[in-house]
Amino acid sequence: MTASLIWTLWILAALVVVGLYLSWTAGRLDRLHARIDAARAALDAQLLRRASVAQELATSGVLDPASSIVLYEAAHAARQAEEEQREVAESELSQALRAVFEDPQQVEEVRQAPGGDAAASELAEAVRRVPMARRFHNDAVGAARRLREHRKVRWFRLAGYAPFPLAFEMDDEPPAALVERTA
């Protein structure tokens, strides 16, 4: 074997190793993007569930009229919000839920009404799941963003045409009186 053939084989082996590494990184990034999509779908489902339960409770007649209107309008706005306004609308629903259920007496009145115990429990469960779903989504976004910031990913355009992932930032603090009662 000549020296030039040995060098050619070493260079070819190095290119294969680099190619495999880049392929593995691209696959990892693709899996992270799929994880983001799944986490976003789960978050959307939890947000929709929370808004639907809040809307049902607002129209059930177990709340006073002012609370019903505040809760219904916030839930309706959250369900109908365009993607650009979704974080704001969901935050406003969280604020409305806290305003309506800030008093433990209000929660007890809802629970005493016919069907109110089941409605309050369902709302508490929906409210409790939103922060978890948002955390899973934002964790997946953070992992993908950290990987996309590496030079190798930018230089070799391993992300393809996938949009840069964005976290979902909203006020998701649950009403303490509602969650404490069911915990």
Short mmCIF file of N, CA and C in Angstrom, two decimals, residues 9-151:
data_model
loop_
_atom_site.label_atom_id
_atom_site.label_comp_id
_atom_site.label_asym_id
_atom_site.label_seq_id
_atom_site.Cartn_x
_atom_site.Cartn_y
_atom_site.Cartn_z
N LEU A 9 -7.73 6.44 2.61
CA LEU A 9 -8.59 5.60 3.44
C LEU A 9 -8.88 6.28 4.78
N TRP A 10 -7.87 6.91 5.38
CA TRP A 10 -8.09 7.62 6.64
C TRP A 10 -9.06 8.79 6.45
N ILE A 11 -8.89 9.51 5.39
CA ILE A 11 -9.79 10.64 5.11
C ILE A 11 -11.20 10.14 4.86
N LEU A 12 -11.33 9.07 4.10
CA LEU A 12 -12.64 8.48 3.83
C LEU A 12 -13.29 7.99 5.12
N ALA A 13 -12.52 7.35 6.00
CA ALA A 13 -13.04 6.87 7.28
C ALA A 13 -13.49 8.05 8.15
N ALA A 14 -12.70 9.13 8.16
CA ALA A 14 -13.06 10.31 8.94
C ALA A 14 -14.36 10.93 8.41
N LEU A 15 -14.50 10.99 7.07
CA LEU A 15 -15.73 11.54 6.49
C LEU A 15 -16.94 10.68 6.82
N VAL A 16 -16.77 9.38 6.84
CA VAL A 16 -17.87 8.49 7.21
C VAL A 16 -18.26 8.70 8.66
N VAL A 17 -17.29 8.82 9.55
CA VAL A 17 -17.57 9.06 10.97
C VAL A 17 -18.29 10.39 11.16
N VAL A 18 -17.80 11.43 10.50
CA VAL A 18 -18.44 12.75 10.61
C VAL A 18 -19.86 12.68 10.03
N GLY A 19 -20.03 12.01 8.91
CA GLY A 19 -21.36 11.86 8.31
C GLY A 19 -22.32 11.12 9.23
N LEU A 20 -21.85 10.06 9.85
CA LEU A 20 -22.70 9.32 10.79
C LEU A 20 -23.07 10.19 11.99
N TYR A 21 -22.10 10.95 12.49
CA TYR A 21 -22.38 11.82 13.63
C TYR A 21 -23.40 12.90 13.26
N LEU A 22 -23.25 13.50 12.09
CA LEU A 22 -24.20 14.53 11.65
C LEU A 22 -25.58 13.92 11.43
N SER A 23 -25.62 12.72 10.88
CA SER A 23 -26.89 12.04 10.67
C SER A 23 -27.57 11.73 12.00
N TRP A 24 -26.79 11.28 12.98
CA TRP A 24 -27.34 11.00 14.31
C TRP A 24 -27.87 12.28 14.94
N THR A 25 -27.14 13.38 14.80
CA THR A 25 -27.57 14.66 15.36
C THR A 25 -28.85 15.15 14.69
N ALA A 26 -28.93 15.00 13.37
CA ALA A 26 -30.15 15.40 12.65
C ALA A 26 -31.34 14.56 13.10
N GLY A 27 -31.11 13.27 13.30
CA GLY A 27 -32.18 12.40 13.78
C GLY A 27 -32.63 12.79 15.18
N ARG A 28 -31.68 13.12 16.02
CA ARG A 28 -31.99 13.56 17.39
C ARG A 28 -32.82 14.84 17.36
N LEU A 29 -32.43 15.77 16.50
CA LEU A 29 -33.16 17.02 16.37
C LEU A 29 -34.58 16.76 15.84
N ASP A 30 -34.69 15.85 14.90
CA ASP A 30 -36.01 15.50 14.37
C ASP A 30 -36.90 14.90 15.48
N ARG A 31 -36.32 14.04 16.30
CA ARG A 31 -37.09 13.45 17.41
C ARG A 31 -37.51 14.52 18.41
N LEU A 32 -36.64 15.49 18.65
CA LEU A 32 -37.00 16.59 19.55
C LEU A 32 -38.15 17.42 18.99
N HIS A 33 -38.12 17.67 17.68
CA HIS A 33 -39.22 18.41 17.06
C HIS A 33 -40.52 17.62 17.14
N ALA A 34 -40.44 16.30 16.97
CA ALA A 34 -41.64 15.47 17.10
C ALA A 34 -42.15 15.51 18.54
N ARG A 35 -41.23 15.51 19.50
CA ARG A 35 -41.61 15.60 20.91
C ARG A 35 -42.29 16.94 21.21
N ILE A 36 -41.80 18.01 20.60
CA ILE A 36 -42.42 19.33 20.76
C ILE A 36 -43.84 19.30 20.21
N ASP A 37 -44.01 18.71 19.03
CA ASP A 37 -45.35 18.65 18.43
C ASP A 37 -46.31 17.87 19.33
N ALA A 38 -45.85 16.74 19.87
CA ALA A 38 -46.71 15.94 20.75
C ALA A 38 -47.02 16.69 22.04
N ALA A 39 -46.02 17.37 22.60
CA ALA A 39 -46.24 18.13 23.83
C ALA A 39 -47.17 19.31 23.59
N ARG A 40 -47.07 19.93 22.43
CA ARG A 40 -47.95 21.06 22.11
C ARG A 40 -49.39 20.58 21.94
N ALA A 41 -49.55 19.41 21.31
CA ALA A 41 -50.90 18.85 21.17
C ALA A 41 -51.50 18.54 22.54
N ALA A 42 -50.69 17.99 23.45
CA ALA A 42 -51.17 17.71 24.80
C ALA A 42 -51.50 19.00 25.54
N LEU A 43 -50.67 20.02 25.38
CA LEU A 43 -50.95 21.31 26.01
C LEU A 43 -52.23 21.91 25.47
N ASP A 44 -52.39 21.88 24.15
CA ASP A 44 -53.62 22.41 23.55
C ASP A 44 -54.85 21.67 24.07
N ALA A 45 -54.74 20.35 24.22
CA ALA A 45 -55.87 19.57 24.73
C ALA A 45 -56.20 19.95 26.16
N GLN A 46 -55.18 20.15 26.99
CA GLN A 46 -55.42 20.53 28.39
C GLN A 46 -56.00 21.95 28.49
N LEU A 47 -55.52 22.85 27.65
CA LEU A 47 -56.05 24.22 27.66
C LEU A 47 -57.52 24.22 27.20
N LEU A 48 -57.81 23.43 26.18
CA LEU A 48 -59.17 23.34 25.68
C LEU A 48 -60.09 22.72 26.74
N ARG A 49 -59.60 21.69 27.41
CA ARG A 49 -60.39 21.05 28.46
C ARG A 49 -60.68 22.05 29.58
N ARG A 50 -59.66 22.79 29.99
CA ARG A 50 -59.85 23.77 31.06
C ARG A 50 -60.88 24.82 30.66
N ALA A 51 -60.77 25.34 29.44
CA ALA A 51 -61.71 26.36 28.97
C ALA A 51 -63.13 25.78 28.85
N SER A 52 -63.23 24.54 28.37
CA SER A 52 -64.55 23.92 28.22
C SER A 52 -65.22 23.70 29.57
N VAL A 53 -64.47 23.20 30.53
CA VAL A 53 -65.03 22.96 31.87
C VAL A 53 -65.41 24.28 32.52
N ALA A 54 -64.58 25.30 32.35
CA ALA A 54 -64.90 26.62 32.91
C ALA A 54 -66.16 27.19 32.27
N GLN A 55 -66.31 26.99 30.97
CA GLN A 55 -67.49 27.48 30.26
C GLN A 55 -68.74 26.72 30.72
N GLU A 56 -68.61 25.43 30.88
CA GLU A 56 -69.75 24.64 31.37
C GLU A 56 -70.16 25.09 32.76
N LEU A 57 -69.18 25.30 33.62
CA LEU A 57 -69.48 25.74 34.98
C LEU A 57 -70.12 27.12 34.98
N ALA A 58 -69.66 27.99 34.09
CA ALA A 58 -70.21 29.34 34.02
C ALA A 58 -71.67 29.32 33.56
N THR A 59 -72.04 28.38 32.72
CA THR A 59 -73.41 28.33 32.21
C THR A 59 -74.31 27.39 33.01
N SER A 60 -73.77 26.74 34.04
CA SER A 60 -74.55 25.76 34.80
C SER A 60 -75.53 26.39 35.79
N GLY A 61 -75.33 27.64 36.13
CA GLY A 61 -76.22 28.30 37.07
C GLY A 61 -75.80 28.16 38.53
N VAL A 62 -74.67 27.53 38.79
CA VAL A 62 -74.23 27.37 40.19
C VAL A 62 -73.43 28.58 40.68
N LEU A 63 -72.98 29.42 39.78
CA LEU A 63 -72.23 30.62 40.16
C LEU A 63 -73.17 31.82 40.16
N ASP A 64 -72.79 32.87 40.87
CA ASP A 64 -73.57 34.09 40.81
C ASP A 64 -73.43 34.70 39.41
N PRO A 65 -74.38 35.53 38.99
CA PRO A 65 -74.36 36.04 37.61
C PRO A 65 -73.08 36.78 37.21
N ALA A 66 -72.53 37.59 38.10
CA ALA A 66 -71.31 38.34 37.76
C ALA A 66 -70.15 37.38 37.53
N SER A 67 -69.98 36.41 38.42
CA SER A 67 -68.90 35.43 38.26
C SER A 67 -69.10 34.60 37.00
N SER A 68 -70.35 34.26 36.71
CA SER A 68 -70.65 33.48 35.51
C SER A 68 -70.24 34.23 34.25
N ILE A 69 -70.55 35.51 34.22
CA ILE A 69 -70.22 36.31 33.03
C ILE A 69 -68.70 36.43 32.88
N VAL A 70 -68.02 36.75 33.97
CA VAL A 70 -66.55 36.90 33.91
C VAL A 70 -65.91 35.60 33.45
N LEU A 71 -66.32 34.48 34.04
CA LEU A 71 -65.73 33.19 33.70
C LEU A 71 -66.09 32.76 32.28
N TYR A 72 -67.33 32.97 31.88
CA TYR A 72 -67.75 32.58 30.53
C TYR A 72 -67.00 33.37 29.47
N GLU A 73 -66.90 34.67 29.65
CA GLU A 73 -66.22 35.50 28.65
C GLU A 73 -64.74 35.15 28.55
N ALA A 74 -64.09 34.92 29.66
CA ALA A 74 -62.67 34.55 29.63
C ALA A 74 -62.47 33.18 28.97
N ALA A 75 -63.33 32.23 29.31
CA ALA A 75 -63.23 30.89 28.71
C ALA A 75 -63.53 30.93 27.22
N HIS A 76 -64.53 31.69 26.84
CA HIS A 76 -64.87 31.81 25.43
C HIS A 76 -63.73 32.47 24.65
N ALA A 77 -63.15 33.51 25.22
CA ALA A 77 -62.03 34.18 24.56
C ALA A 77 -60.83 33.24 24.43
N ALA A 78 -60.59 32.41 25.43
CA ALA A 78 -59.47 31.46 25.37
C ALA A 78 -59.71 30.42 24.29
N ARG A 79 -60.94 29.96 24.14
CA ARG A 79 -61.25 28.95 23.12
C ARG A 79 -61.19 29.52 21.71
N GLN A 80 -61.54 30.79 21.55
CA GLN A 80 -61.62 31.39 20.23
C GLN A 80 -60.36 32.17 19.82
N ALA A 81 -59.38 32.26 20.69
CA ALA A 81 -58.21 33.10 20.43
C ALA A 81 -57.39 32.57 19.25
N GLU A 82 -56.89 33.50 18.47
CA GLU A 82 -55.96 33.17 17.39
C GLU A 82 -54.63 32.78 18.03
N GLU A 83 -53.79 32.11 17.29
CA GLU A 83 -52.53 31.60 17.83
C GLU A 83 -51.66 32.72 18.41
N GLU A 84 -51.66 33.89 17.80
CA GLU A 84 -50.82 34.99 18.28
C GLU A 84 -51.31 35.54 19.61
N GLN A 85 -52.60 35.41 19.89
CA GLN A 85 -53.19 35.95 21.11
C GLN A 85 -53.48 34.88 22.15
N ARG A 86 -53.10 33.65 21.87
CA ARG A 86 -53.49 32.52 22.73
C ARG A 86 -52.90 32.63 24.13
N GLU A 87 -51.64 32.99 24.25
CA GLU A 87 -51.00 33.07 25.57
C GLU A 87 -51.69 34.11 26.44
N VAL A 88 -52.05 35.24 25.85
CA VAL A 88 -52.72 36.31 26.60
C VAL A 88 -54.11 35.85 27.02
N ALA A 89 -54.85 35.24 26.10
CA ALA A 89 -56.21 34.79 26.42
C ALA A 89 -56.20 33.71 27.50
N GLU A 90 -55.25 32.79 27.43
CA GLU A 90 -55.17 31.74 28.45
C GLU A 90 -54.77 32.33 29.81
N SER A 91 -53.89 33.32 29.80
CA SER A 91 -53.51 33.99 31.05
C SER A 91 -54.72 34.71 31.65
N GLU A 92 -55.53 35.33 30.81
CA GLU A 92 -56.72 36.01 31.29
C GLU A 92 -57.73 35.03 31.88
N LEU A 93 -57.81 33.82 31.30
CA LEU A 93 -58.68 32.79 31.87
C LEU A 93 -58.15 32.37 33.25
N SER A 94 -56.85 32.24 33.37
CA SER A 94 -56.27 31.90 34.69
C SER A 94 -56.61 32.98 35.72
N GLN A 95 -56.51 34.23 35.31
CA GLN A 95 -56.82 35.33 36.22
C GLN A 95 -58.31 35.34 36.59
N ALA A 96 -59.16 35.04 35.61
CA ALA A 96 -60.60 34.99 35.89
C ALA A 96 -60.93 33.84 36.85
N LEU A 97 -60.28 32.70 36.65
CA LEU A 97 -60.50 31.57 37.56
C LEU A 97 -60.07 31.92 38.98
N ARG A 98 -58.93 32.59 39.10
CA ARG A 98 -58.49 32.99 40.44
C ARG A 98 -59.44 34.01 41.06
N ALA A 99 -59.95 34.93 40.24
CA ALA A 99 -60.87 35.95 40.76
C ALA A 99 -62.18 35.31 41.22
N VAL A 100 -62.70 34.37 40.45
CA VAL A 100 -63.97 33.73 40.80
C VAL A 100 -63.82 32.80 42.00
N PHE A 101 -62.71 32.08 42.04
CA PHE A 101 -62.53 31.07 43.10
C PHE A 101 -61.48 31.45 44.13
N GLU A 102 -61.29 32.76 44.36
CA GLU A 102 -60.32 33.17 45.37
C GLU A 102 -60.84 32.92 46.78
N ASP A 103 -62.13 32.92 46.95
CA ASP A 103 -62.75 32.72 48.25
C ASP A 103 -63.13 31.24 48.41
N PRO A 104 -62.62 30.57 49.44
CA PRO A 104 -63.00 29.17 49.65
C PRO A 104 -64.51 28.98 49.83
N GLN A 105 -65.18 30.03 50.31
CA GLN A 105 -66.64 29.94 50.46
C GLN A 105 -67.32 29.78 49.10
N GLN A 106 -66.78 30.44 48.08
CA GLN A 106 -67.34 30.31 46.72
C GLN A 106 -67.22 28.87 46.24
N VAL A 107 -66.09 28.25 46.50
CA VAL A 107 -65.88 26.86 46.10
C VAL A 107 -66.88 25.96 46.81
N GLU A 108 -67.10 26.21 48.11
CA GLU A 108 -68.05 25.40 48.87
C GLU A 108 -69.47 25.57 48.35
N GLU A 109 -69.83 26.80 47.96
CA GLU A 109 -71.16 27.04 47.40
C GLU A 109 -71.34 26.28 46.09
N VAL A 110 -70.30 26.26 45.27
CA VAL A 110 -70.37 25.51 44.02
C VAL A 110 -70.53 24.03 44.32
N ARG A 111 -69.78 23.52 45.27
CA ARG A 111 -69.84 22.09 45.61
C ARG A 111 -71.19 21.69 46.19
N GLN A 112 -71.85 22.62 46.90
CA GLN A 112 -73.15 22.31 47.50
C GLN A 112 -74.28 22.27 46.47
N ALA A 113 -74.11 22.94 45.34
CA ALA A 113 -75.14 22.95 44.31
C ALA A 113 -75.25 21.57 43.67
N PRO A 114 -76.43 21.23 43.14
CA PRO A 114 -76.58 19.93 42.47
C PRO A 114 -75.62 19.81 41.29
N GLY A 115 -74.81 18.78 41.30
CA GLY A 115 -73.82 18.57 40.25
C GLY A 115 -72.59 19.43 40.39
N GLY A 116 -72.56 20.27 41.39
CA GLY A 116 -71.45 21.20 41.58
C GLY A 116 -70.17 20.53 42.03
N ASP A 117 -70.29 19.47 42.83
CA ASP A 117 -69.10 18.78 43.32
C ASP A 117 -68.32 18.16 42.16
N ALA A 118 -69.04 17.52 41.25
CA ALA A 118 -68.38 16.91 40.08
C ALA A 118 -67.77 17.99 39.19
N ALA A 119 -68.50 19.10 38.99
CA ALA A 119 -67.99 20.18 38.14
C ALA A 119 -66.75 20.82 38.75
N ALA A 120 -66.78 21.05 40.07
CA ALA A 120 -65.63 21.66 40.74
C ALA A 120 -64.43 20.72 40.71
N SER A 121 -64.66 19.45 40.90
CA SER A 121 -63.56 18.47 40.84
C SER A 121 -62.96 18.40 39.44
N GLU A 122 -63.83 18.41 38.43
CA GLU A 122 -63.33 18.36 37.05
C GLU A 122 -62.54 19.61 36.71
N LEU A 123 -63.02 20.76 37.16
CA LEU A 123 -62.29 22.01 36.92
C LEU A 123 -60.96 22.00 37.65
N ALA A 124 -60.95 21.54 38.89
CA ALA A 124 -59.69 21.49 39.65
C ALA A 124 -58.68 20.58 38.96
N GLU A 125 -59.14 19.46 38.45
CA GLU A 125 -58.24 18.54 37.74
C GLU A 125 -57.71 19.18 36.46
N ALA A 126 -58.58 19.85 35.71
CA ALA A 126 -58.15 20.51 34.47
C ALA A 126 -57.16 21.63 34.77
N VAL A 127 -57.42 22.38 35.82
CA VAL A 127 -56.55 23.50 36.19
C VAL A 127 -55.19 22.97 36.65
N ARG A 128 -55.18 21.83 37.31
CA ARG A 128 -53.93 21.25 37.81
C ARG A 128 -53.07 20.69 36.67
N ARG A 129 -53.69 20.22 35.61
CA ARG A 129 -52.93 19.60 34.51
C ARG A 129 -52.29 20.61 33.56
N VAL A 130 -52.82 21.80 33.47
CA VAL A 130 -52.28 22.79 32.54
C VAL A 130 -50.81 23.12 32.83
N PRO A 131 -50.42 23.42 34.06
CA PRO A 131 -49.01 23.73 34.30
C PRO A 131 -48.06 22.57 33.97
N MET A 132 -48.52 21.35 34.22
CA MET A 132 -47.67 20.19 33.88
C MET A 132 -47.49 20.08 32.38
N ALA A 133 -48.58 20.22 31.63
CA ALA A 133 -48.49 20.12 30.17
C ALA A 133 -47.62 21.25 29.61
N ARG A 134 -47.75 22.43 30.17
CA ARG A 134 -46.93 23.56 29.71
C ARG A 134 -45.46 23.33 30.03
N ARG A 135 -45.19 22.75 31.20
CA ARG A 135 -43.80 22.47 31.58
C ARG A 135 -43.18 21.43 30.64
N PHE A 136 -43.93 20.37 30.31
CA PHE A 136 -43.42 19.36 29.37
C PHE A 136 -43.11 19.99 28.02
N HIS A 137 -44.02 20.84 27.55
CA HIS A 137 -43.82 21.51 26.26
C HIS A 137 -42.59 22.40 26.30
N ASN A 138 -42.48 23.22 27.33
CA ASN A 138 -41.36 24.15 27.41
C ASN A 138 -40.03 23.44 27.63
N ASP A 139 -40.04 22.30 28.32
CA ASP A 139 -38.81 21.50 28.45
C ASP A 139 -38.35 20.97 27.10
N ALA A 140 -39.30 20.48 26.31
CA ALA A 140 -38.96 19.98 24.97
C ALA A 140 -38.44 21.12 24.09
N VAL A 141 -39.06 22.27 24.18
CA VAL A 141 -38.60 23.43 23.42
C VAL A 141 -37.19 23.82 23.83
N GLY A 142 -36.92 23.82 25.12
CA GLY A 142 -35.59 24.18 25.62
C GLY A 142 -34.52 23.22 25.11
N ALA A 143 -34.82 21.92 25.12
CA ALA A 143 -33.85 20.93 24.64
C ALA A 143 -33.57 21.13 23.15
N ALA A 144 -34.62 21.37 22.37
CA ALA A 144 -34.42 21.59 20.93
C ALA A 144 -33.66 22.89 20.66
N ARG A 145 -33.97 23.91 21.40
CA ARG A 145 -33.27 25.19 21.20
C ARG A 145 -31.79 25.07 21.53
N ARG A 146 -31.48 24.35 22.63
CA ARG A 146 -30.06 24.17 22.99
C ARG A 146 -29.32 23.40 21.90
N LEU A 147 -29.94 22.39 21.34
CA LEU A 147 -29.29 21.65 20.27
C LEU A 147 -29.16 22.50 19.01
N ARG A 148 -30.18 23.26 18.69
CA ARG A 148 -30.14 24.09 17.47
C ARG A 148 -29.12 25.21 17.57
N GLU A 149 -28.70 25.57 18.77
CA GLU A 149 -27.71 26.64 18.92
C GLU A 149 -26.29 26.17 18.66
N HIS A 150 -26.08 24.86 18.60
CA HIS A 150 -24.72 24.36 18.32
C HIS A 150 -24.30 24.76 16.90
N ARG A 151 -23.01 25.04 16.75
CA ARG A 151 -22.49 25.44 15.44
C ARG A 151 -22.72 24.39 14.37
#
